[in-house]
Coordinates of C-alpha atoms in Angstrom, one line a residue:
X110 CA 99.3 185.6 125.8
X111 CA 101.0 183.9 128.6
X112 CA 103.9 186.6 129.3
X113 CA 101.0 189.0 129.5
X114 CA 98.9 187.3 132.3
X115 CA 102.7 186.3 133.7
X116 CA 103.2 189.9 134.4
X117 CA 99.6 190.2 136.1
X118 CA 99.4 187.9 138.7
X119 CA 97.5 190.2 141.6
X120 CA 99.6 192.2 144.4
X121 CA 98.0 190.4 147.1
X122 CA 100.6 187.7 146.2
X123 CA 103.9 187.9 148.4
X124 CA 102.2 184.2 148.3
X125 CA 101.5 183.7 144.9
X126 CA 104.9 184.9 144.3
X127 CA 106.2 181.5 146.4
X128 CA 104.0 179.1 145.5
X129 CA 105.1 179.6 142.1
X130 CA 108.0 177.8 142.6
X131 CA 106.7 174.7 144.0
X132 CA 107.2 173.4 140.7
X133 CA 111.7 173.7 140.5
X134 CA 111.4 173.0 144.5
X135 CA 109.3 169.5 144.6
X136 CA 112.2 169.2 141.7
X137 CA 114.8 169.9 143.9
X138 CA 113.3 168.0 145.7
X139 CA 112.4 165.2 144.3
X140 CA 116.3 164.8 143.1
X141 CA 117.8 165.3 145.9
X142 CA 116.4 162.2 147.5
X143 CA 117.1 159.8 144.8
X144 CA 120.2 160.8 144.4
X145 CA 120.4 160.5 148.8
X146 CA 118.2 157.6 149.1
X147 CA 119.4 153.4 147.9
X148 CA 117.9 152.8 144.3
X149 CA 115.5 150.1 146.3
X150 CA 113.0 153.9 147.2
X151 CA 113.2 155.3 143.5
X152 CA 112.3 158.2 144.3
X153 CA 113.0 159.7 140.7
X154 CA 109.5 157.8 139.6
X155 CA 108.1 161.2 141.3
X156 CA 109.9 163.5 138.6
X157 CA 106.6 163.4 136.8
X158 CA 104.4 165.6 139.3
X159 CA 106.8 168.0 138.3
X160 CA 105.7 169.5 135.6
X161 CA 102.5 168.3 136.3
X162 CA 102.6 171.3 139.3
X163 CA 103.1 173.2 137.2
X164 CA 100.8 173.8 134.4
X165 CA 98.8 174.6 137.2
X166 CA 100.2 178.2 137.2
X167 CA 103.4 179.0 134.6
X168 CA 102.8 179.0 131.2
X169 CA 103.3 176.8 128.6
X170 CA 107.1 177.2 127.6
X171 CA 108.5 176.8 131.1
X172 CA 105.7 173.8 131.9
X173 CA 108.2 172.1 129.1
X174 CA 111.2 173.2 129.4
X175 CA 111.0 172.3 133.2
X176 CA 110.3 168.9 131.6
X177 CA 112.8 168.5 129.6
X178 CA 114.8 169.1 132.5
X179 CA 112.7 166.6 134.6
X180 CA 113.8 164.2 131.5
X181 CA 117.6 165.0 131.2
X182 CA 117.6 164.4 135.1
X183 CA 116.1 160.9 134.9
X184 CA 118.8 160.0 132.2
X185 CA 121.8 161.3 134.4
X186 CA 120.1 159.4 137.6
X187 CA 120.4 156.2 135.4
X188 CA 124.0 157.0 134.7
X189 CA 124.1 156.2 138.6
X190 CA 121.7 153.3 138.7
X191 CA 121.4 151.2 135.9
X192 CA 118.1 149.5 136.8
X193 CA 116.1 152.0 137.6
X194 CA 113.9 151.9 135.0
X195 CA 114.7 155.2 133.1
X196 CA 113.2 154.5 129.5
X197 CA 109.5 153.8 131.8
X198 CA 110.1 156.7 134.0
X199 CA 111.0 158.6 131.2
X200 CA 108.0 157.5 128.9
X201 CA 106.0 159.2 131.3
X202 CA 107.8 162.1 132.2
X203 CA 107.4 162.7 128.2
X204 CA 103.1 161.6 128.3
X205 CA 103.3 164.2 131.4
X206 CA 105.0 166.6 129.6
X207 CA 102.6 167.1 126.8
X208 CA 99.6 167.0 129.8
X209 CA 100.9 169.7 131.3
X210 CA 101.6 172.1 128.3
X211 CA 98.6 171.0 127.2
X212 CA 96.9 171.7 130.3
X213 CA 98.6 175.2 130.6
X214 CA 97.5 176.0 127.3
X215 CA 93.5 175.5 127.8
X216 CA 94.1 177.3 131.4
X217 CA 96.0 180.4 130.8
X218 CA 92.8 180.9 127.8
X219 CA 90.7 180.9 130.5
X220 CA 92.2 183.4 132.4
X221 CA 92.6 185.5 129.6
X222 CA 88.5 184.9 129.1
X223 CA 88.1 186.1 133.3
X224 CA 89.9 188.6 132.8
X225 CA 88.3 190.5 129.7
X226 CA 85.4 189.7 131.4
X227 CA 86.5 191.6 134.7
X228 CA 87.4 194.7 132.7
X229 CA 83.9 195.1 131.3
X230 CA 82.5 194.4 135.0
X231 CA 85.0 197.4 135.4
X232 CA 83.7 199.7 133.4
X233 CA 80.3 198.6 133.8
X234 CA 81.4 199.9 137.8
X235 CA 82.9 202.7 136.5
X236 CA 79.3 203.4 134.5
X237 CA 77.7 202.8 137.9
X238 CA 79.1 203.5 141.0
X239 CA 81.2 206.4 139.6
X240 CA 84.4 207.5 141.6
X241 CA 83.0 210.7 143.4
X242 CA 85.0 213.8 143.6
X243 CA 86.6 214.1 147.0
X244 CA 85.1 217.7 146.7
X245 CA 82.1 218.6 146.1
X246 CA 82.0 223.2 147.5
X247 CA 81.9 222.6 150.5
X248 CA 81.2 218.9 151.5
X249 CA 84.3 216.5 151.3
X250 CA 82.8 212.9 150.1
X251 CA 84.1 209.8 150.5
X252 CA 82.6 206.2 149.4
X253 CA 83.2 203.0 150.1
X254 CA 81.6 199.6 148.3
X255 CA 82.5 195.6 149.3
X256 CA 81.4 193.6 146.6
X257 CA 80.0 190.0 149.1
X258 CA 81.4 187.5 146.5
X259 CA 85.3 188.4 145.8
X260 CA 85.0 188.1 142.0
X261 CA 82.1 190.0 142.0
X262 CA 82.2 193.9 141.3
X263 CA 79.2 196.1 140.9
X264 CA 76.2 194.5 142.4
X265 CA 72.0 195.7 143.8
X266 CA 74.0 199.0 146.4
X267 CA 74.3 201.3 144.7
X268 CA 75.3 205.8 145.9
X269 CA 76.0 209.2 143.8
X270 CA 76.5 212.4 145.0
X271 CA 75.8 215.6 142.9
X272 CA 76.4 219.4 143.6
X273 CA 73.4 221.2 141.6
X274 CA 71.2 224.5 141.8
X275 CA 69.9 223.4 144.9
X276 CA 72.7 222.7 146.9
X277 CA 74.9 219.3 147.1
X278 CA 72.2 216.3 146.6
X279 CA 73.2 212.1 147.6
X280 CA 71.7 208.7 146.8
X281 CA 72.2 205.4 149.1
X282 CA 70.5 203.5 148.6
X283 CA 69.4 198.8 148.0
X284 CA 67.5 197.5 145.0
X285 CA 66.4 193.6 147.3
X286 CA 67.2 191.2 145.1
X287 CA 70.8 189.2 143.6
X288 CA 72.6 189.0 140.8
X289 CA 71.8 190.5 136.8
X290 CA 68.6 191.9 137.7
X291 CA 69.2 194.2 140.5
X292 CA 72.4 195.9 139.0
X293 CA 69.7 197.5 135.9
X294 CA 67.6 197.8 138.9
X295 CA 70.3 199.9 140.4
X296 CA 71.2 201.0 136.8
X297 CA 67.4 202.5 136.8
X298 CA 67.7 204.7 139.8
X299 CA 70.4 206.2 139.9
X300 CA 70.4 206.8 136.4
X301 CA 66.9 208.5 137.2
X302 CA 68.0 210.3 139.7
X303 CA 71.2 211.5 138.1
X304 CA 68.2 213.5 135.6
X305 CA 65.9 214.7 139.3
X306 CA 68.8 215.9 140.8
X307 CA 69.5 219.0 138.6
X308 CA 65.7 219.5 138.2
X309 CA 63.7 218.8 141.1
X310 CA 63.1 222.2 143.3
X311 CA 63.0 219.5 146.6
X312 CA 63.4 215.7 147.5
X313 CA 60.0 215.4 147.4
X314 CA 59.6 215.7 143.5
X315 CA 63.1 213.3 142.8
X316 CA 61.8 210.7 145.6
X317 CA 58.7 210.9 142.7
X318 CA 60.8 210.0 139.8
X319 CA 62.2 207.2 141.7
X320 CA 59.4 206.3 142.5
X321 CA 58.7 205.9 139.0
X322 CA 61.8 204.8 137.7
X323 CA 61.6 200.9 139.3
X324 CA 58.0 200.0 138.2
X325 CA 58.9 201.0 134.8
X326 CA 62.2 199.0 134.9
X327 CA 60.1 196.3 136.7
X328 CA 58.2 196.0 133.9
X329 CA 61.1 196.4 130.3
X330 CA 63.3 194.0 132.4
X331 CA 61.0 191.3 133.3
X332 CA 62.9 188.4 135.7
X333 CA 61.4 185.3 136.5
X334 CA 62.9 184.9 139.5
X335 CA 62.0 188.7 140.7
X336 CA 59.6 190.2 139.0
X337 CA 58.9 193.6 140.9
X338 CA 62.0 195.2 142.1
X339 CA 62.0 197.5 145.1
X340 CA 64.5 199.1 146.6
X341 CA 65.4 201.9 150.1
X342 CA 66.5 204.7 149.3
X343 CA 68.0 207.9 151.4
X344 CA 68.2 210.7 150.1
X345 CA 70.4 214.0 151.4
X346 CA 70.1 217.4 150.4
X347 CA 72.9 219.9 151.6
X348 CA 72.3 223.2 150.7
X349 CA 75.6 226.1 149.4
X350 CA 75.6 228.3 152.7
X351 CA 75.8 224.9 154.3
X352 CA 74.8 224.7 158.4
X353 CA 72.3 221.6 158.2
X354 CA 71.1 219.1 155.5
X355 CA 68.0 217.3 154.7
X356 CA 66.8 214.0 154.9
X357 CA 64.8 211.7 153.1
X358 CA 64.7 208.7 154.2
X359 CA 62.8 205.9 152.3
X360 CA 63.3 202.6 153.7
X361 CA 66.7 202.8 154.5
X362 CA 69.5 202.0 157.7
X363 CA 69.1 205.8 158.9
X364 CA 72.8 207.4 158.8
X365 CA 74.6 208.8 161.4
X366 CA 75.7 211.8 162.3
X367 CA 79.5 213.4 165.0
X368 CA 77.6 216.8 166.4
X369 CA 79.7 219.0 168.7
X370 CA 81.4 215.4 169.4
X371 CA 78.4 213.9 170.0
X372 CA 77.5 210.4 167.3
X373 CA 73.7 210.4 166.9
X374 CA 71.7 207.7 164.7
X375 CA 69.4 209.4 162.5
X376 CA 65.8 207.5 162.6
X377 CA 63.5 209.3 160.5
X378 CA 60.2 211.0 162.2
X379 CA 58.5 209.1 159.9
X380 CA 59.2 206.5 158.3
X381 CA 59.2 206.8 154.2
X382 CA 57.8 204.2 151.6
X383 CA 60.9 201.8 150.1
X384 CA 60.8 202.8 146.6
X385 CA 58.1 200.8 144.2
X386 CA 55.9 200.2 147.2
X387 CA 54.4 204.1 147.6
X388 CA 51.0 201.7 146.2
X389 CA 50.4 199.5 148.3
X390 CA 51.2 201.6 152.1
X391 CA 50.4 204.7 151.4
X392 CA 53.2 207.8 149.7
X393 CA 53.4 210.0 152.4
X394 CA 57.3 210.6 152.3
X395 CA 58.3 213.1 155.0
X396 CA 61.4 215.3 155.2
X397 CA 64.0 215.6 157.9
X398 CA 66.4 218.9 158.7
X399 CA 69.5 217.6 161.2
X400 CA 71.9 220.6 161.5
X401 CA 75.4 219.7 159.9
X402 CA 78.3 221.9 160.9
X403 CA 81.8 223.1 159.6
X404 CA 83.8 219.9 161.2
X405 CA 80.6 217.1 161.4
X406 CA 80.8 214.7 159.7
X407 CA 77.6 211.7 158.1
X408 CA 77.2 207.9 157.7
X409 CA 75.8 206.6 154.4
X410 CA 75.6 203.1 154.8
X411 CA 73.6 200.0 153.5
X412 CA 72.5 197.3 155.7
X413 CA 75.4 195.8 154.2
X414 CA 77.6 196.9 157.5
X415 CA 75.0 197.1 160.0
X416 CA 73.7 193.6 159.5
X417 CA 77.3 192.1 159.1
X418 CA 77.8 188.8 161.5
X419 CA 80.4 187.8 163.4
X420 CA 80.4 184.0 164.0
X421 CA 78.8 184.1 167.0
X422 CA 75.7 185.7 165.1
X423 CA 75.8 189.2 166.0
X424 CA 75.4 192.6 164.4
X425 CA 78.1 194.7 163.5
X426 CA 77.8 197.6 166.2
X427 CA 77.8 200.1 164.3
X428 CA 76.3 203.2 166.7
X429 CA 79.7 202.4 168.6
X430 CA 82.0 201.9 167.1
X431 CA 80.9 205.7 165.6
X432 CA 81.7 207.1 168.9
X433 CA 84.3 205.6 169.4
X434 CA 86.1 207.6 166.7
X435 CA 87.8 210.3 166.3
X436 CA 86.9 213.0 163.9
X437 CA 88.9 211.7 161.5
X438 CA 88.9 213.0 158.2
X439 CA 86.5 210.7 156.0
X440 CA 88.7 208.6 154.0
X441 CA 90.7 207.4 157.3
X442 CA 86.8 206.8 159.2
X443 CA 85.8 204.6 156.4
X444 CA 89.6 202.7 156.3
X445 CA 88.9 202.5 159.7
X446 CA 85.5 200.5 158.9
X447 CA 86.3 198.4 156.1
X448 CA 88.9 197.2 158.3
X449 CA 86.8 197.2 161.6
X450 CA 83.8 195.1 159.7
X451 CA 86.7 193.0 157.9
X452 CA 87.7 192.4 161.5
X453 CA 84.3 191.3 162.7
X454 CA 83.3 189.1 160.2
X455 CA 86.4 186.9 159.4
X456 CA 86.5 188.1 156.2
X457 CA 83.8 187.0 155.2
X458 CA 81.4 189.0 153.7
X459 CA 78.0 187.9 153.6
X460 CA 75.9 191.5 152.3
X461 CA 77.7 194.1 149.6
X462 CA 78.5 197.0 151.6
X463 CA 78.3 200.1 150.2
X464 CA 79.3 203.4 152.1
X465 CA 80.0 207.5 151.7
X466 CA 81.4 209.9 154.8
X467 CA 81.0 213.7 154.6
X468 CA 82.6 216.0 156.2
X469 CA 81.1 220.0 156.4
X470 CA 84.5 222.3 156.0
X471 CA 81.3 225.2 155.5
X472 CA 82.3 228.4 157.2
X473 CA 78.6 229.0 157.9
X474 CA 75.6 227.9 159.8
X475 CA 72.1 227.6 160.4
X476 CA 69.6 226.0 162.7
X477 CA 68.0 222.6 162.7
X478 CA 64.7 221.1 163.1
X479 CA 62.0 219.5 160.6
X480 CA 60.3 220.1 157.7
X481 CA 56.5 220.9 159.6
X482 CA 54.5 219.3 156.4
X483 CA 55.1 215.8 155.7
X484 CA 53.9 216.6 152.2
X485 CA 52.4 213.8 150.3
X486 CA 51.2 214.5 146.3

């Protein structure tokens, strides 16, 4: 187990590789000072610190070997300086090395447990936010997900894209709340969408299905801190022949479209209620139709993007940022967005972030307008 954990350090760690040499550097430094300074200073008494430091980053056997080397070094020093109190320092080295070896063993056990938990979280994320195909029919699709907590894998933000008999259908949303209850609600919404996207002939039918999924989940899995969930959601449909996209926005941040070199914020004509709030504010849903010609790009995102703050508390200027971008490929656009968000927030995210970038490559086009009937059921 220790050898496996020793090899499985994160790749971000050129710094880690240097840091785990620090016990050796400390040992060499103490030895050099012990041999080069007057015996009254007795730097040799610091030798037990080296195996103690090794316990924080080394496996058990290297920690013990370093302690043995320090003990040997102390014995060698005693040949040059007979009144160093070698027996007391040697006893301290032995005691600290044994304690350090045990501490290293406990640490490795906890790292192994954490690693297994993260494997489970990764598997759960692949079920909840499974990797999207890079192209569905004539639409190129790329995704971005960033957790606010560095060690987190999943949260309340969600997205999905599916090729259906009705065209390419997409969903992005955000469950209000945190923790496992929000993850469960997000899973319920995505699972319902994956079924409804194939069955329902229009977006309103899908949203009605999603509207029933959230309260059913809340009733089946009540949470003490949040007995009722609600979620913002944005549904999109791109027909087989392309040319336009239908959008149904249920309280979600409006997407951006780069159309013929201009960037526009697609604010819904009439606001539709978030999921699980239709009973309070009405269940009339409006579908907008927007031009989506070959080469156009769409950017869907959650509020973690638009509400990312800098050190002065200013929000990330997403529309202005989008206008400064060229017509990059979707992957390039999201990579640039990732870098811009991290730079704007100083590397600290206050909320989970999810984004989808779409680019049309269909050869056919169609006009754009509005779906004239707001269509309450």
